[in-house]
């Protein structure tokens, strides 16, 4: 994989303010709401135009929910989503139509997200048809251009998704996401389902497309080594909350939250000598139930440095150093 060059883009394209998404859980017998899964619980960050912000955390911590709410595929329970200075939180479907062109998503499983009965040409052209972008001839030309951009051949338009490998299917998903010339793409575990051998090719494609088209990515992954290669900044999530956010290099070099430290300690290092020197932190217990998260700091049940205050008082998510946000009473860096 190619190491990402540091860029310092400035203008925020997206501002996420105190977003919450609670899913009601119904007790099966009476089918009445008996509580909530607090999938995303008071999350705030901004994404600058042209940057890649990583969202990392274990499965179930709320990454996909966050992505879906930002794109307004779901309505948040509370909070605001500001896209290019427009508050889109309460936009109706008709108002969302225009912003939807500019915000797209690439899913983990390209096969599940592509209609198996449609030929690739139709799949990529569909967003253009739905939004009535140009004449049919112009749409077909754009499909060819998109195929070239993602490294597929013109004649592939006549084939069906099942005739392609996993990596090629993800290229089809990317071409479709690019059809309407978006600015922001939420990439939700876009390489997790692919063979390791093709993962770096698809990552390189994302990076080439970003450089050429000036795209902004929200890159969701549970894999810290992938995040390290593609992201300018990283937000670490635990049980619906961001616990640490900062420049990728700084976070990997000196994590400030003990959850980040534990996640990093599990990544294998290329050099076995370094590996032996590094302390491996094994987290005790499972991720608690998001219906009933621990009081105080949600991580206190697993944190190796927790004290009394951690059990009682929730730590604020604060900027502890320029550009570094941490939610911890006893942060490390
Ligand atoms: N539609 C839904 N209804 C109820 N609970 C959900 C729904 N979608 C996700 N969840 C729950 O919300 C939490 C966060 O899920 P998700 O956003 O998929 O996490 P991640 O993408 O980090 O694995 C999980 O506990 C999950 O079971
Ligand atoms: S607030 Fe306490 S329990 Fe939470 S991460 Fe910091 S030290 Fe650990
Ligand atoms: Mg997910």
Short mmCIF file of C-alpha atoms and ligand atoms in Angstrom, two decimals:
data_model
loop_
_atom_site.label_atom_id
_atom_site.label_comp_id
_atom_site.label_asym_id
_atom_site.label_seq_id
_atom_site.Cartn_x
_atom_site.Cartn_y
_atom_site.Cartn_z
CA UNK A 1 0.00 0.00 0.00
CA UNK A 2 1.12 3.54 -0.70
CA UNK A 3 1.62 5.82 2.30
CA UNK A 4 -0.72 8.79 2.15
CA UNK A 5 0.88 12.22 1.75
CA UNK A 6 -0.18 14.75 4.37
CA UNK A 7 -2.56 17.37 3.05
CA UNK A 8 -3.87 20.33 5.01
CA UNK A 9 -7.26 21.10 3.55
CA UNK A 10 -9.18 23.73 5.50
CA UNK A 11 -12.82 24.33 4.61
CA UNK A 12 -15.32 22.10 6.46
CA UNK A 13 -17.65 20.37 4.04
CA UNK A 14 -19.55 18.59 6.77
CA UNK A 15 -20.26 19.53 10.35
CA UNK A 16 -21.82 16.89 12.60
CA UNK A 17 -23.14 18.34 15.86
CA UNK A 18 -24.20 16.22 18.85
CA UNK A 19 -25.77 13.51 16.69
CA UNK A 20 -27.76 10.80 18.46
CA UNK A 21 -29.49 7.79 16.96
CA UNK A 22 -31.52 5.68 19.36
CA UNK A 23 -33.33 2.62 18.00
CA UNK A 24 -36.42 1.63 20.02
CA UNK A 25 -36.33 -1.97 21.25
CA UNK A 26 -39.71 -3.56 21.69
CA UNK A 27 -40.46 -6.25 24.23
CA UNK A 28 -41.66 -9.10 22.03
CA UNK A 29 -44.87 -10.02 23.90
CA UNK A 30 -46.60 -6.64 24.07
CA UNK A 31 -44.59 -5.18 21.21
CA UNK A 32 -44.20 -2.01 23.22
CA UNK A 33 -41.08 0.06 23.27
CA UNK A 34 -39.13 -0.99 26.34
CA UNK A 35 -35.88 0.91 25.86
CA UNK A 36 -33.41 2.09 23.25
CA UNK A 37 -30.26 0.90 21.58
CA UNK A 38 -28.11 4.00 21.85
CA UNK A 39 -26.26 3.23 18.62
CA UNK A 40 -24.84 6.75 18.24
CA UNK A 41 -24.85 8.91 21.35
CA UNK A 42 -23.79 12.55 21.09
CA UNK A 43 -21.16 12.52 18.36
CA UNK A 44 -19.61 15.73 16.99
CA UNK A 45 -16.88 16.31 14.38
CA UNK A 46 -16.28 18.12 11.13
CA UNK A 47 -14.82 16.96 7.83
CA UNK A 48 -12.79 19.35 5.69
CA UNK A 49 -13.19 19.44 1.92
CA UNK A 50 -10.68 17.08 0.31
CA UNK A 51 -9.71 15.16 3.44
CA UNK A 52 -10.27 11.57 4.47
CA UNK A 53 -11.61 11.16 7.98
CA UNK A 54 -11.47 7.63 9.36
CA UNK A 55 -14.06 6.20 11.74
CA UNK A 56 -12.67 3.18 13.54
CA UNK A 57 -13.95 0.90 16.29
CA UNK A 58 -15.06 -2.67 17.01
CA UNK A 59 -18.12 -4.15 15.37
CA UNK A 60 -21.39 -2.81 16.83
CA UNK A 61 -19.96 0.51 18.07
CA UNK A 62 -22.21 2.56 15.76
CA UNK A 63 -20.05 3.31 12.70
CA UNK A 64 -22.59 2.32 10.03
CA UNK A 65 -25.42 4.03 11.90
CA UNK A 66 -23.37 7.22 12.00
CA UNK A 67 -22.68 6.99 8.25
CA UNK A 68 -26.34 6.36 7.40
CA UNK A 69 -27.52 9.29 9.54
CA UNK A 70 -25.01 11.69 8.01
CA UNK A 71 -26.32 10.81 4.54
CA UNK A 72 -29.85 11.15 5.91
CA UNK A 73 -30.69 7.61 4.87
CA UNK A 74 -32.04 7.65 8.43
CA UNK A 75 -33.32 10.52 10.53
CA UNK A 76 -31.20 11.23 13.62
CA UNK A 77 -32.92 11.18 17.03
CA UNK A 78 -31.20 14.47 17.93
CA UNK A 79 -28.39 16.74 16.78
CA UNK A 80 -27.58 18.51 13.53
CA UNK A 81 -25.94 17.65 10.23
CA UNK A 82 -24.62 20.71 8.43
CA UNK A 83 -23.52 20.08 4.85
CA UNK A 84 -21.93 23.06 3.06
CA UNK A 85 -23.53 25.47 5.55
CA UNK A 86 -27.00 23.94 5.01
CA UNK A 87 -28.69 22.26 7.96
CA UNK A 88 -29.99 19.09 6.30
CA UNK A 89 -31.09 17.40 9.55
CA UNK A 90 -34.77 18.01 8.98
CA UNK A 91 -34.83 18.14 5.18
CA UNK A 92 -37.80 16.36 3.61
CA UNK A 93 -37.25 13.77 0.88
CA UNK A 94 -37.90 16.35 -1.85
CA UNK A 95 -35.29 18.71 -0.38
CA UNK A 96 -32.82 15.88 0.13
CA UNK A 97 -32.90 14.98 -3.56
CA UNK A 98 -30.43 17.67 -4.53
CA UNK A 99 -27.94 17.07 -1.69
CA UNK A 100 -28.15 13.31 -2.23
CA UNK A 101 -26.43 13.81 -5.59
CA UNK A 102 -23.45 15.22 -3.76
CA UNK A 103 -23.25 12.59 -1.00
CA UNK A 104 -22.89 8.93 -1.86
CA UNK A 105 -22.10 5.66 -0.13
CA UNK A 106 -19.97 2.64 -0.99
CA UNK A 107 -20.93 -0.47 0.97
CA UNK A 108 -18.94 -3.35 2.38
CA UNK A 109 -20.56 -6.06 0.33
CA UNK A 110 -20.63 -4.96 -3.28
CA UNK A 111 -22.63 -8.01 -4.32
CA UNK A 112 -25.50 -7.30 -1.95
CA UNK A 113 -25.66 -3.67 -3.07
CA UNK A 114 -25.79 -4.41 -6.84
CA UNK A 115 -29.02 -5.67 -8.41
CA UNK A 116 -28.09 -9.15 -9.74
CA UNK A 117 -30.74 -8.99 -12.49
CA UNK A 118 -29.38 -5.82 -14.04
CA UNK A 119 -26.47 -5.50 -16.43
CA UNK A 120 -23.52 -3.44 -15.21
CA UNK A 121 -24.26 -0.65 -17.71
CA UNK A 122 -27.77 -0.24 -16.29
CA UNK A 123 -26.53 -0.38 -12.72
CA UNK A 124 -24.04 2.43 -13.24
CA UNK A 125 -26.46 4.47 -15.34
CA UNK A 126 -29.39 4.20 -12.94
CA UNK A 127 -28.55 7.26 -10.76
CA UNK A 128 -28.22 9.34 -13.95
CA UNK A 129 -31.61 8.13 -15.16
CA UNK A 130 -33.31 8.73 -11.82
CA UNK A 131 -31.94 12.27 -11.60
CA UNK A 132 -32.55 12.90 -15.34
CA UNK A 133 -28.95 13.94 -15.95
CA UNK A 134 -28.45 14.57 -19.68
CA UNK A 135 -29.73 12.68 -22.72
CA UNK A 136 -29.52 8.91 -23.04
CA UNK A 137 -26.45 9.23 -25.28
CA UNK A 138 -24.75 11.48 -22.73
CA UNK A 139 -25.57 9.04 -19.94
CA UNK A 140 -24.07 6.15 -21.92
CA UNK A 141 -20.91 8.19 -22.57
CA UNK A 142 -20.65 8.97 -18.87
CA UNK A 143 -20.99 5.26 -18.03
CA UNK A 144 -18.01 4.53 -20.33
CA UNK A 145 -16.00 7.31 -18.71
CA UNK A 146 -16.85 5.96 -15.23
CA UNK A 147 -15.81 2.43 -16.22
CA UNK A 148 -12.43 3.77 -17.35
CA UNK A 149 -12.02 5.74 -14.13
CA UNK A 150 -12.47 2.63 -11.99
CA UNK A 151 -10.31 0.40 -14.17
CA UNK A 152 -12.98 -1.64 -15.97
CA UNK A 153 -13.52 -2.19 -19.71
CA UNK A 154 -16.24 -0.66 -21.91
CA UNK A 155 -17.56 -4.08 -22.91
CA UNK A 156 -18.30 -4.88 -19.25
CA UNK A 157 -21.57 -2.94 -19.57
CA UNK A 158 -23.22 -6.03 -21.06
CA UNK A 159 -22.29 -8.35 -18.19
CA UNK A 160 -24.04 -9.17 -14.92
CA UNK A 161 -22.56 -8.63 -11.41
CA UNK A 162 -22.08 -12.38 -10.80
CA UNK A 163 -19.64 -12.54 -13.71
CA UNK A 164 -17.14 -10.37 -11.81
CA UNK A 165 -14.68 -10.95 -8.97
CA UNK A 166 -15.20 -9.28 -5.57
CA UNK A 167 -12.69 -6.53 -6.37
CA UNK A 168 -14.31 -5.82 -9.75
CA UNK A 169 -17.75 -5.69 -8.15
CA UNK A 170 -16.50 -3.11 -5.70
CA UNK A 171 -15.20 -1.12 -8.70
CA UNK A 172 -18.73 -1.27 -10.15
CA UNK A 173 -20.12 0.01 -6.82
CA UNK A 174 -17.60 2.85 -6.87
CA UNK A 175 -18.46 3.78 -10.49
CA UNK A 176 -22.14 3.93 -9.54
CA UNK A 177 -21.38 6.09 -6.49
CA UNK A 178 -19.40 8.47 -8.74
CA UNK A 179 -22.07 8.72 -11.45
CA UNK A 180 -23.59 11.99 -10.19
CA UNK A 181 -20.23 13.65 -9.52
CA UNK A 182 -20.47 13.65 -5.70
CA UNK A 183 -18.29 15.64 -3.30
CA UNK A 184 -18.58 13.40 -0.23
CA UNK A 185 -18.43 9.62 -0.19
CA UNK A 186 -19.09 7.54 2.90
CA UNK A 187 -17.05 4.37 2.46
CA UNK A 188 -18.52 1.80 4.88
CA UNK A 189 -15.94 -0.98 5.29
CA UNK A 190 -15.38 -0.90 1.50
CA UNK A 191 -12.54 -3.41 1.45
CA UNK A 192 -13.39 -5.63 4.44
CA UNK A 193 -15.10 -8.29 2.31
CA UNK A 194 -12.31 -8.43 -0.30
CA UNK A 195 -9.35 -10.79 -0.54
CA UNK A 196 -6.24 -9.31 1.02
CA UNK A 197 -4.54 -9.46 -2.38
CA UNK A 198 -7.03 -7.01 -3.93
CA UNK A 199 -7.56 -4.78 -0.89
CA UNK A 200 -4.57 -2.55 -1.66
CA UNK A 201 -5.63 -2.19 -5.33
CA UNK A 202 -9.04 -0.90 -4.28
CA UNK A 203 -7.44 1.42 -1.69
CA UNK A 204 -5.13 2.81 -4.36
CA UNK A 205 -8.17 3.37 -6.58
CA UNK A 206 -9.90 5.37 -3.80
CA UNK A 207 -6.77 7.49 -3.42
CA UNK A 208 -6.32 8.10 -7.17
CA UNK A 209 -9.97 9.10 -7.49
CA UNK A 210 -9.65 11.48 -4.55
CA UNK A 211 -6.59 13.16 -6.06
CA UNK A 212 -8.19 13.46 -9.49
CA UNK A 213 -11.74 14.39 -8.52
CA UNK A 214 -11.11 16.24 -5.23
CA UNK A 215 -13.36 13.86 -3.27
CA UNK A 216 -13.90 13.97 0.48
CA UNK A 217 -14.16 10.62 2.24
CA UNK A 218 -15.62 9.44 5.50
CA UNK A 219 -13.82 6.12 5.66
CA UNK A 220 -15.35 3.57 8.05
CA UNK A 221 -13.35 0.52 9.06
CA UNK A 222 -12.71 -1.79 12.00
CA UNK A 223 -9.16 -2.28 10.69
CA UNK A 224 -6.64 0.21 12.07
CA UNK A 225 -3.91 -0.70 9.62
CA UNK A 226 -6.19 0.20 6.68
CA UNK A 227 -7.22 3.47 8.35
CA UNK A 228 -3.58 4.40 8.88
CA UNK A 229 -2.85 4.22 5.16
CA UNK A 230 -5.82 6.17 3.89
CA UNK A 231 -6.87 8.75 6.47
CA UNK A 232 -5.66 12.26 7.30
CA UNK A 233 -7.49 12.18 10.62
CA UNK A 234 -9.10 9.43 12.67
CA UNK A 235 -12.06 9.27 15.04
CA UNK A 236 -12.09 6.27 17.39
CA UNK A 237 -15.55 5.08 18.45
CA UNK A 238 -16.58 3.01 21.46
CA UNK A 239 -20.19 2.12 22.27
CA UNK A 240 -21.78 4.95 20.29
CA UNK A 241 -19.32 7.67 21.26
CA UNK A 242 -16.13 9.13 19.84
CA UNK A 243 -13.45 8.68 22.49
CA UNK A 244 -10.51 10.16 20.59
CA UNK A 245 -10.03 12.21 17.41
CA UNK A 246 -6.89 13.65 15.84
CA UNK A 247 -4.30 13.57 13.06
CA UNK A 248 -3.61 9.98 12.03
CA UNK A 249 0.16 10.15 12.59
CA UNK A 250 -0.23 11.66 16.08
CA UNK A 251 -2.81 9.11 17.19
CA UNK A 252 -0.76 6.14 15.99
CA UNK A 253 2.43 7.54 17.47
CA UNK A 254 0.98 8.55 20.82
CA UNK A 255 -2.60 7.43 21.55
CA UNK A 256 -4.21 9.44 24.35
CA UNK A 257 -7.17 7.18 25.18
CA UNK A 258 -6.57 3.75 26.65
CA UNK A 259 -9.11 2.21 24.24
CA UNK A 260 -7.14 3.57 21.26
CA UNK A 261 -3.95 2.24 22.86
CA UNK A 262 -5.49 -1.20 23.27
CA UNK A 263 -6.72 -1.29 19.66
CA UNK A 264 -3.30 -0.23 18.38
CA UNK A 265 -1.49 -2.79 20.49
CA UNK A 266 -3.34 -5.54 18.63
CA UNK A 267 -2.01 -4.54 15.17
CA UNK A 268 0.92 -6.73 14.13
CA UNK A 269 4.08 -4.72 13.43
CA UNK A 270 6.17 -5.59 10.35
CA UNK A 271 9.34 -5.93 12.43
CA UNK A 272 9.29 -8.84 14.94
CA UNK A 273 11.78 -7.05 17.23
CA UNK A 274 9.47 -4.04 17.53
CA UNK A 275 6.62 -6.46 18.09
CA UNK A 276 8.40 -8.10 21.04
CA UNK A 277 9.12 -4.73 22.65
CA UNK A 278 5.56 -3.50 22.40
CA UNK A 279 3.19 -4.19 25.22
CA UNK A 280 0.09 -6.07 24.05
CA UNK A 281 -3.00 -4.90 25.89
CA UNK A 282 -5.74 -7.48 26.00
CA UNK A 283 -9.07 -5.95 26.88
CA UNK A 284 -11.01 -7.77 29.57
CA UNK A 285 -14.63 -8.74 28.95
CA UNK A 286 -16.93 -8.05 26.03
CA UNK A 287 -18.28 -4.81 24.66
CA UNK A 288 -21.19 -3.94 27.02
CA UNK A 289 -24.79 -3.89 25.76
CA UNK A 290 -25.61 -0.55 24.10
CA UNK A 291 -29.17 -0.75 25.52
CA UNK A 292 -27.74 -0.34 28.97
CA UNK A 293 -24.24 1.16 28.69
CA UNK A 294 -22.07 1.53 31.83
CA UNK A 295 -22.51 4.69 33.93
CA UNK A 296 -19.74 7.28 33.94
CA UNK A 297 -17.13 6.49 31.29
CA UNK A 298 -18.55 3.76 29.07
CA UNK A 299 -15.11 2.17 28.85
CA UNK A 300 -14.55 1.89 32.63
CA UNK A 301 -15.54 -1.80 32.78
CA UNK A 302 -12.60 -2.67 30.51
CA UNK A 303 -10.14 0.15 31.08
CA UNK A 304 -6.84 -0.89 32.72
CA UNK A 305 -6.36 2.56 34.32
CA UNK A 306 -9.92 3.28 35.52
CA UNK A 307 -10.41 4.97 38.91
CA UNK A 308 -13.47 5.82 41.04
CA UNK A 309 -14.33 8.99 39.12
CA UNK A 310 -14.53 6.97 35.87
CA UNK A 311 -17.43 4.92 37.29
CA UNK A 312 -19.44 8.01 38.26
CA UNK A 313 -18.69 10.88 35.92
CA UNK A 314 -18.80 10.80 32.17
CA UNK A 315 -15.60 12.39 30.78
CA UNK A 316 -16.18 15.34 28.42
CA UNK A 317 -14.98 15.10 24.83
CA UNK A 318 -12.51 17.99 24.87
CA UNK A 319 -9.68 19.41 22.79
CA UNK A 320 -6.75 18.50 25.05
CA UNK A 321 -4.07 19.65 22.57
CA UNK A 322 -4.51 21.55 19.29
CA UNK A 323 -6.46 19.26 16.99
CA UNK A 324 -6.58 16.37 19.48
CA UNK A 325 -9.93 15.59 21.11
CA UNK A 326 -10.16 13.07 23.91
CA UNK A 327 -12.88 11.87 26.29
CA UNK A 328 -10.97 10.63 29.33
CA UNK A 329 -10.38 11.72 32.95
CA UNK A 330 -6.77 10.44 32.89
CA UNK A 331 -5.68 10.76 29.27
CA UNK A 332 -2.23 9.46 28.40
CA UNK A 333 -0.76 11.84 25.83
N1 LIG B 1 -32.06 -0.86 12.45
C1 LIG B 1 -31.62 -1.16 13.69
N2 LIG B 1 -32.48 -1.42 14.69
C2 LIG B 1 -32.06 -1.69 15.95
N3 LIG B 1 -30.76 -1.74 16.31
C3 LIG B 1 -29.85 -1.49 15.35
C4 LIG B 1 -30.22 -1.19 13.99
N4 LIG B 1 -29.07 -0.99 13.26
C5 LIG B 1 -28.05 -1.15 14.13
N5 LIG B 1 -28.50 -1.44 15.37
C6 LIG B 1 -27.68 -1.65 16.60
O1 LIG B 1 -26.95 -0.45 16.78
C7 LIG B 1 -25.62 -0.74 17.22
C8 LIG B 1 -24.63 -0.14 16.24
O2 LIG B 1 -24.70 -0.86 15.02
P1 LIG B 1 -23.87 -0.45 13.73
O3 LIG B 1 -24.07 1.00 13.46
O4 LIG B 1 -24.21 -1.39 12.63
O5 LIG B 1 -22.36 -0.69 14.21
P2 LIG B 1 -21.02 -0.95 13.38
O6 LIG B 1 -21.24 -0.47 11.99
O7 LIG B 1 -19.96 -0.19 14.13
O8 LIG B 1 -20.76 -2.42 13.44
C9 LIG B 1 -25.54 -2.25 17.35
O9 LIG B 1 -25.81 -2.58 18.69
C10 LIG B 1 -26.64 -2.74 16.45
O10 LIG B 1 -27.14 -3.98 16.87
S1 LIG B 2 -12.19 8.04 31.77
FE1 LIG B 2 -11.33 6.48 33.11
S2 LIG B 2 -12.25 4.56 32.40
FE2 LIG B 2 -12.56 6.07 30.80
S3 LIG B 2 -10.84 5.76 29.42
FE3 LIG B 2 -10.27 7.39 30.84
S4 LIG B 2 -9.19 6.32 32.50
FE4 LIG B 2 -10.31 4.76 31.36
MG1 LIG B 3 -20.97 -1.47 10.17
#
